[in-house]
Amino acid sequence: MGSLAWEVIGVIDTDGDCAEWTFPAEPGVVRSARAAVRSQLHGWHLDCVADLAALLVSELVTNSLRHATGPIGVRLVRPAGLDRTLRVEVSDPLPDLPRERVAHPEDESGRGLQLVAGSSLDWGTRPGASGKTVWFELAVPG
């Protein structure tokens, strides 16, 4: 994805190793995003966080797919100087920031952000010029 497209959906440049993809908002995107994340983390020798990262990316991409109609961006960053941290960003062109909500036992959805919040070191949202980014950070065992 070109840097202009990332600027449009609000991704901030970060020093360090980076991998990014753009997926169309269509069926199959969740599987593709999950596979891309697993493959990249394997290449970085970060298999220890691959399952969790893929699960959380699945949740966020599913949310984007459910609500947005444009491209969905996924970005992995190993920030320079933070060897024990992996930052993951999912961006879409919908400007509405997601809200964490309490899902009742009978609800079929609504647990994605709870899962992200409970499984990551930190997480948040960032509005862009046209869209938003939801990000989370995972601890990389040493």
PDB file of C-alpha atoms in Angstrom:
ATOM      1  CA  MET A   1       0.000   0.000   0.000  1.00  0.00           C
ATOM      2  CA  GLY A   2       1.388   3.414  -0.875  1.00  0.00           C
ATOM      3  CA  SER A   3       2.152   5.898   1.863  1.00  0.00           C
ATOM      4  CA  LEU A   4      -0.567   8.240   0.584  1.00  0.00           C
ATOM      5  CA  ALA A   5      -3.221   5.598   1.178  1.00  0.00           C
ATOM      6  CA  TRP A   6      -1.948   5.028   4.733  1.00  0.00           C
ATOM      7  CA  GLU A   7      -2.083   8.776   5.377  1.00  0.00           C
ATOM      8  CA  VAL A   8      -5.686   8.802   4.215  1.00  0.00           C
ATOM      9  CA  ILE A   9      -6.664   6.172   6.751  1.00  0.00           C
ATOM     10  CA  GLY A  10      -4.535   7.528   9.561  1.00  0.00           C
ATOM     11  CA  VAL A  11      -1.509   5.287   9.969  1.00  0.00           C
ATOM     12  CA  ILE A  12       1.499   6.931  11.568  1.00  0.00           C
ATOM     13  CA  ASP A  13       4.993   6.191  10.220  1.00  0.00           C
ATOM     14  CA  THR A  14       7.111   4.313  12.743  1.00  0.00           C
ATOM     15  CA  ASP A  15      10.810   3.487  12.766  1.00  0.00           C
ATOM     16  CA  GLY A  16      11.558  -0.219  12.863  1.00  0.00           C
ATOM     17  CA  ASP A  17      10.565  -3.306  10.899  1.00  0.00           C
ATOM     18  CA  CYS A  18       7.210  -2.927   9.196  1.00  0.00           C
ATOM     19  CA  ALA A  19       4.908  -5.018   7.027  1.00  0.00           C
ATOM     20  CA  GLU A  20       1.619  -3.778   5.604  1.00  0.00           C
ATOM     21  CA  TRP A  21      -1.171  -5.011   3.397  1.00  0.00           C
ATOM     22  CA  THR A  22      -4.381  -3.679   1.901  1.00  0.00           C
ATOM     23  CA  PHE A  23      -7.370  -5.972   1.557  1.00  0.00           C
ATOM     24  CA  PRO A  24     -10.684  -5.368  -0.215  1.00  0.00           C
ATOM     25  CA  ALA A  25     -13.738  -5.341   2.027  1.00  0.00           C
ATOM     26  CA  GLU A  26     -15.117  -8.631   0.742  1.00  0.00           C
ATOM     27  CA  PRO A  27     -15.658 -12.210   1.945  1.00  0.00           C
ATOM     28  CA  GLY A  28     -12.411 -14.068   2.579  1.00  0.00           C
ATOM     29  CA  VAL A  29     -10.531 -10.993   3.778  1.00  0.00           C
ATOM     30  CA  VAL A  30     -10.365 -12.230   7.380  1.00  0.00           C
ATOM     31  CA  ARG A  31      -8.659 -15.463   6.325  1.00  0.00           C
ATOM     32  CA  SER A  32      -6.253 -13.577   4.053  1.00  0.00           C
ATOM     33  CA  ALA A  33      -5.336 -11.076   6.772  1.00  0.00           C
ATOM     34  CA  ARG A  34      -4.807 -13.835   9.316  1.00  0.00           C
ATOM     35  CA  ALA A  35      -2.557 -15.765   6.903  1.00  0.00           C
ATOM     36  CA  ALA A  36      -0.499 -12.658   6.055  1.00  0.00           C
ATOM     37  CA  VAL A  37       0.047 -11.875   9.742  1.00  0.00           C
ATOM     38  CA  ARG A  38       1.064 -15.447  10.590  1.00  0.00           C
ATOM     39  CA  SER A  39       3.450 -15.626   7.636  1.00  0.00           C
ATOM     40  CA  GLN A  40       5.138 -12.317   8.443  1.00  0.00           C
ATOM     41  CA  LEU A  41       5.502 -13.129  12.130  1.00  0.00           C
ATOM     42  CA  HIS A  42       7.005 -16.493  11.211  1.00  0.00           C
ATOM     43  CA  GLY A  43       9.505 -14.656   8.996  1.00  0.00           C
ATOM     44  CA  TRP A  44      10.390 -12.379  11.903  1.00  0.00           C
ATOM     45  CA  HIS A  45      10.785 -15.450  14.194  1.00  0.00           C
ATOM     46  CA  LEU A  46       7.848 -14.247  16.313  1.00  0.00           C
ATOM     47  CA  ASP A  47       5.787 -17.445  16.177  1.00  0.00           C
ATOM     48  CA  CYS A  48       5.332 -17.021  19.947  1.00  0.00           C
ATOM     49  CA  VAL A  49       2.782 -14.226  19.348  1.00  0.00           C
ATOM     50  CA  ALA A  50       1.460 -15.319  15.942  1.00  0.00           C
ATOM     51  CA  ASP A  51      -1.670 -17.106  17.201  1.00  0.00           C
ATOM     52  CA  LEU A  52      -2.757 -14.223  19.419  1.00  0.00           C
ATOM     53  CA  ALA A  53      -1.940 -11.566  16.808  1.00  0.00           C
ATOM     54  CA  ALA A  54      -3.862 -13.493  14.136  1.00  0.00           C
ATOM     55  CA  LEU A  55      -6.870 -13.900  16.448  1.00  0.00           C
ATOM     56  CA  LEU A  56      -6.998 -10.196  17.319  1.00  0.00           C
ATOM     57  CA  VAL A  57      -6.484  -9.161  13.683  1.00  0.00           C
ATOM     58  CA  SER A  58      -9.389 -11.466  12.786  1.00  0.00           C
ATOM     59  CA  GLU A  59     -11.617  -9.654  15.278  1.00  0.00           C
ATOM     60  CA  LEU A  60     -10.673  -6.172  14.062  1.00  0.00           C
ATOM     61  CA  VAL A  61     -10.847  -7.033  10.367  1.00  0.00           C
ATOM     62  CA  THR A  62     -14.257  -8.632  10.967  1.00  0.00           C
ATOM     63  CA  ASN A  63     -15.425  -5.374  12.582  1.00  0.00           C
ATOM     64  CA  SER A  64     -14.108  -3.371   9.624  1.00  0.00           C
ATOM     65  CA  LEU A  65     -15.718  -5.759   7.155  1.00  0.00           C
ATOM     66  CA  ARG A  66     -19.038  -5.541   8.983  1.00  0.00           C
ATOM     67  CA  HIS A  67     -19.140  -1.729   8.988  1.00  0.00           C
ATOM     68  CA  ALA A  68     -16.861  -0.335   6.243  1.00  0.00           C
ATOM     69  CA  THR A  69     -17.110  -0.552   2.473  1.00  0.00           C
ATOM     70  CA  GLY A  70     -13.597   0.472   1.472  1.00  0.00           C
ATOM     71  CA  PRO A  71     -10.168  -1.084   1.748  1.00  0.00           C
ATOM     72  CA  ILE A  72      -8.943  -2.545   5.025  1.00  0.00           C
ATOM     73  CA  GLY A  73      -5.322  -1.975   5.952  1.00  0.00           C
ATOM     74  CA  VAL A  74      -3.300  -4.226   8.232  1.00  0.00           C
ATOM     75  CA  ARG A  75       0.127  -3.213   9.463  1.00  0.00           C
ATOM     76  CA  LEU A  76       2.650  -4.912  11.741  1.00  0.00           C
ATOM     77  CA  VAL A  77       5.397  -2.839  13.323  1.00  0.00           C
ATOM     78  CA  ARG A  78       8.361  -3.845  15.446  1.00  0.00           C
ATOM     79  CA  PRO A  79       9.204  -0.387  16.820  1.00  0.00           C
ATOM     80  CA  ALA A  80      12.894   0.507  16.904  1.00  0.00           C
ATOM     81  CA  GLY A  81      14.205   0.351  20.460  1.00  0.00           C
ATOM     82  CA  LEU A  82      11.253  -1.720  21.704  1.00  0.00           C
ATOM     83  CA  ASP A  83      12.437  -5.268  20.998  1.00  0.00           C
ATOM     84  CA  ARG A  84       9.792  -6.805  23.235  1.00  0.00           C
ATOM     85  CA  THR A  85       6.799  -5.095  21.590  1.00  0.00           C
ATOM     86  CA  LEU A  86       4.759  -5.787  18.474  1.00  0.00           C
ATOM     87  CA  ARG A  87       2.309  -3.129  17.309  1.00  0.00           C
ATOM     88  CA  VAL A  88      -0.582  -4.174  15.086  1.00  0.00           C
ATOM     89  CA  GLU A  89      -2.832  -1.684  13.282  1.00  0.00           C
ATOM     90  CA  VAL A  90      -6.063  -2.262  11.373  1.00  0.00           C
ATOM     91  CA  SER A  91      -7.397   0.686   9.377  1.00  0.00           C
ATOM     92  CA  ASP A  92     -10.525   1.339   7.372  1.00  0.00           C
ATOM     93  CA  PRO A  93     -12.189   4.359   5.754  1.00  0.00           C
ATOM     94  CA  LEU A  94     -15.108   4.522   8.218  1.00  0.00           C
ATOM     95  CA  PRO A  95     -14.593   7.583  10.453  1.00  0.00           C
ATOM     96  CA  ASP A  96     -16.673   6.280  13.375  1.00  0.00           C
ATOM     97  CA  LEU A  97     -14.428   5.093  16.186  1.00  0.00           C
ATOM     98  CA  PRO A  98     -15.418   1.713  17.627  1.00  0.00           C
ATOM     99  CA  ARG A  99     -16.652   1.509  21.197  1.00  0.00           C
ATOM    100  CA  GLU A 100     -16.053  -1.297  23.606  1.00  0.00           C
ATOM    101  CA  ARG A 101     -19.378  -2.648  24.822  1.00  0.00           C
ATOM    102  CA  VAL A 102     -20.571  -5.330  27.161  1.00  0.00           C
ATOM    103  CA  ALA A 103     -21.879  -8.341  25.272  1.00  0.00           C
ATOM    104  CA  HIS A 104     -24.540 -10.455  26.931  1.00  0.00           C
ATOM    105  CA  PRO A 105     -24.220 -14.257  26.897  1.00  0.00           C
ATOM    106  CA  GLU A 106     -26.881 -14.582  24.188  1.00  0.00           C
ATOM    107  CA  ASP A 107     -25.252 -11.966  21.894  1.00  0.00           C
ATOM    108  CA  GLU A 108     -23.596 -13.368  18.776  1.00  0.00           C
ATOM    109  CA  SER A 109     -21.181 -10.447  18.436  1.00  0.00           C
ATOM    110  CA  GLY A 110     -19.755  -7.538  20.393  1.00  0.00           C
ATOM    111  CA  ARG A 111     -16.792  -9.191  22.075  1.00  0.00           C
ATOM    112  CA  GLY A 112     -13.993  -8.229  19.672  1.00  0.00           C
ATOM    113  CA  LEU A 113     -12.807  -5.081  21.425  1.00  0.00           C
ATOM    114  CA  GLN A 114     -13.140  -6.780  24.822  1.00  0.00           C
ATOM    115  CA  LEU A 115     -10.858  -9.520  23.525  1.00  0.00           C
ATOM    116  CA  VAL A 116      -8.368  -6.974  22.178  1.00  0.00           C
ATOM    117  CA  ALA A 117      -8.383  -4.984  25.432  1.00  0.00           C
ATOM    118  CA  GLY A 118      -7.985  -8.061  27.611  1.00  0.00           C
ATOM    119  CA  SER A 119      -5.251  -9.700  25.519  1.00  0.00           C
ATOM    120  CA  SER A 120      -2.948  -6.802  24.669  1.00  0.00           C
ATOM    121  CA  LEU A 121      -0.493  -4.598  26.573  1.00  0.00           C
ATOM    122  CA  ASP A 122      -2.273  -1.524  25.285  1.00  0.00           C
ATOM    123  CA  TRP A 123      -4.734  -0.635  22.561  1.00  0.00           C
ATOM    124  CA  GLY A 124      -6.565   2.345  21.190  1.00  0.00           C
ATOM    125  CA  THR A 125      -8.035   4.114  18.211  1.00  0.00           C
ATOM    126  CA  ARG A 126      -6.779   6.968  16.103  1.00  0.00           C
ATOM    127  CA  PRO A 127      -8.870   9.028  13.693  1.00  0.00           C
ATOM    128  CA  GLY A 128      -7.395   9.808  10.297  1.00  0.00           C
ATOM    129  CA  ALA A 129      -8.192  12.386   7.642  1.00  0.00           C
ATOM    130  CA  SER A 130     -10.611   9.873   6.149  1.00  0.00           C
ATOM    131  CA  GLY A 131     -11.141   6.880   8.375  1.00  0.00           C
ATOM    132  CA  LYS A 132      -9.606   5.413  11.485  1.00  0.00           C
ATOM    133  CA  THR A 133      -7.029   3.006  12.824  1.00  0.00           C
ATOM    134  CA  VAL A 134      -7.504   0.573  15.691  1.00  0.00           C
ATOM    135  CA  TRP A 135      -4.180  -0.554  17.130  1.00  0.00           C
ATOM    136  CA  PHE A 136      -2.913  -2.882  19.821  1.00  0.00           C
ATOM    137  CA  GLU A 137       0.443  -3.872  21.226  1.00  0.00           C
ATOM    138  CA  LEU A 138       1.553  -7.339  22.236  1.00  0.00           C
ATOM    139  CA  ALA A 139       4.440  -8.305  24.503  1.00  0.00           C
ATOM    140  CA  VAL A 140       7.090 -10.359  22.751  1.00  0.00           C
ATOM    141  CA  PRO A 141       8.627 -12.853  25.199  1.00  0.00           C
ATOM    142  CA  GLY A 142      12.393 -12.584  25.482  1.00  0.00           C
TER     143      GLY A 142
END
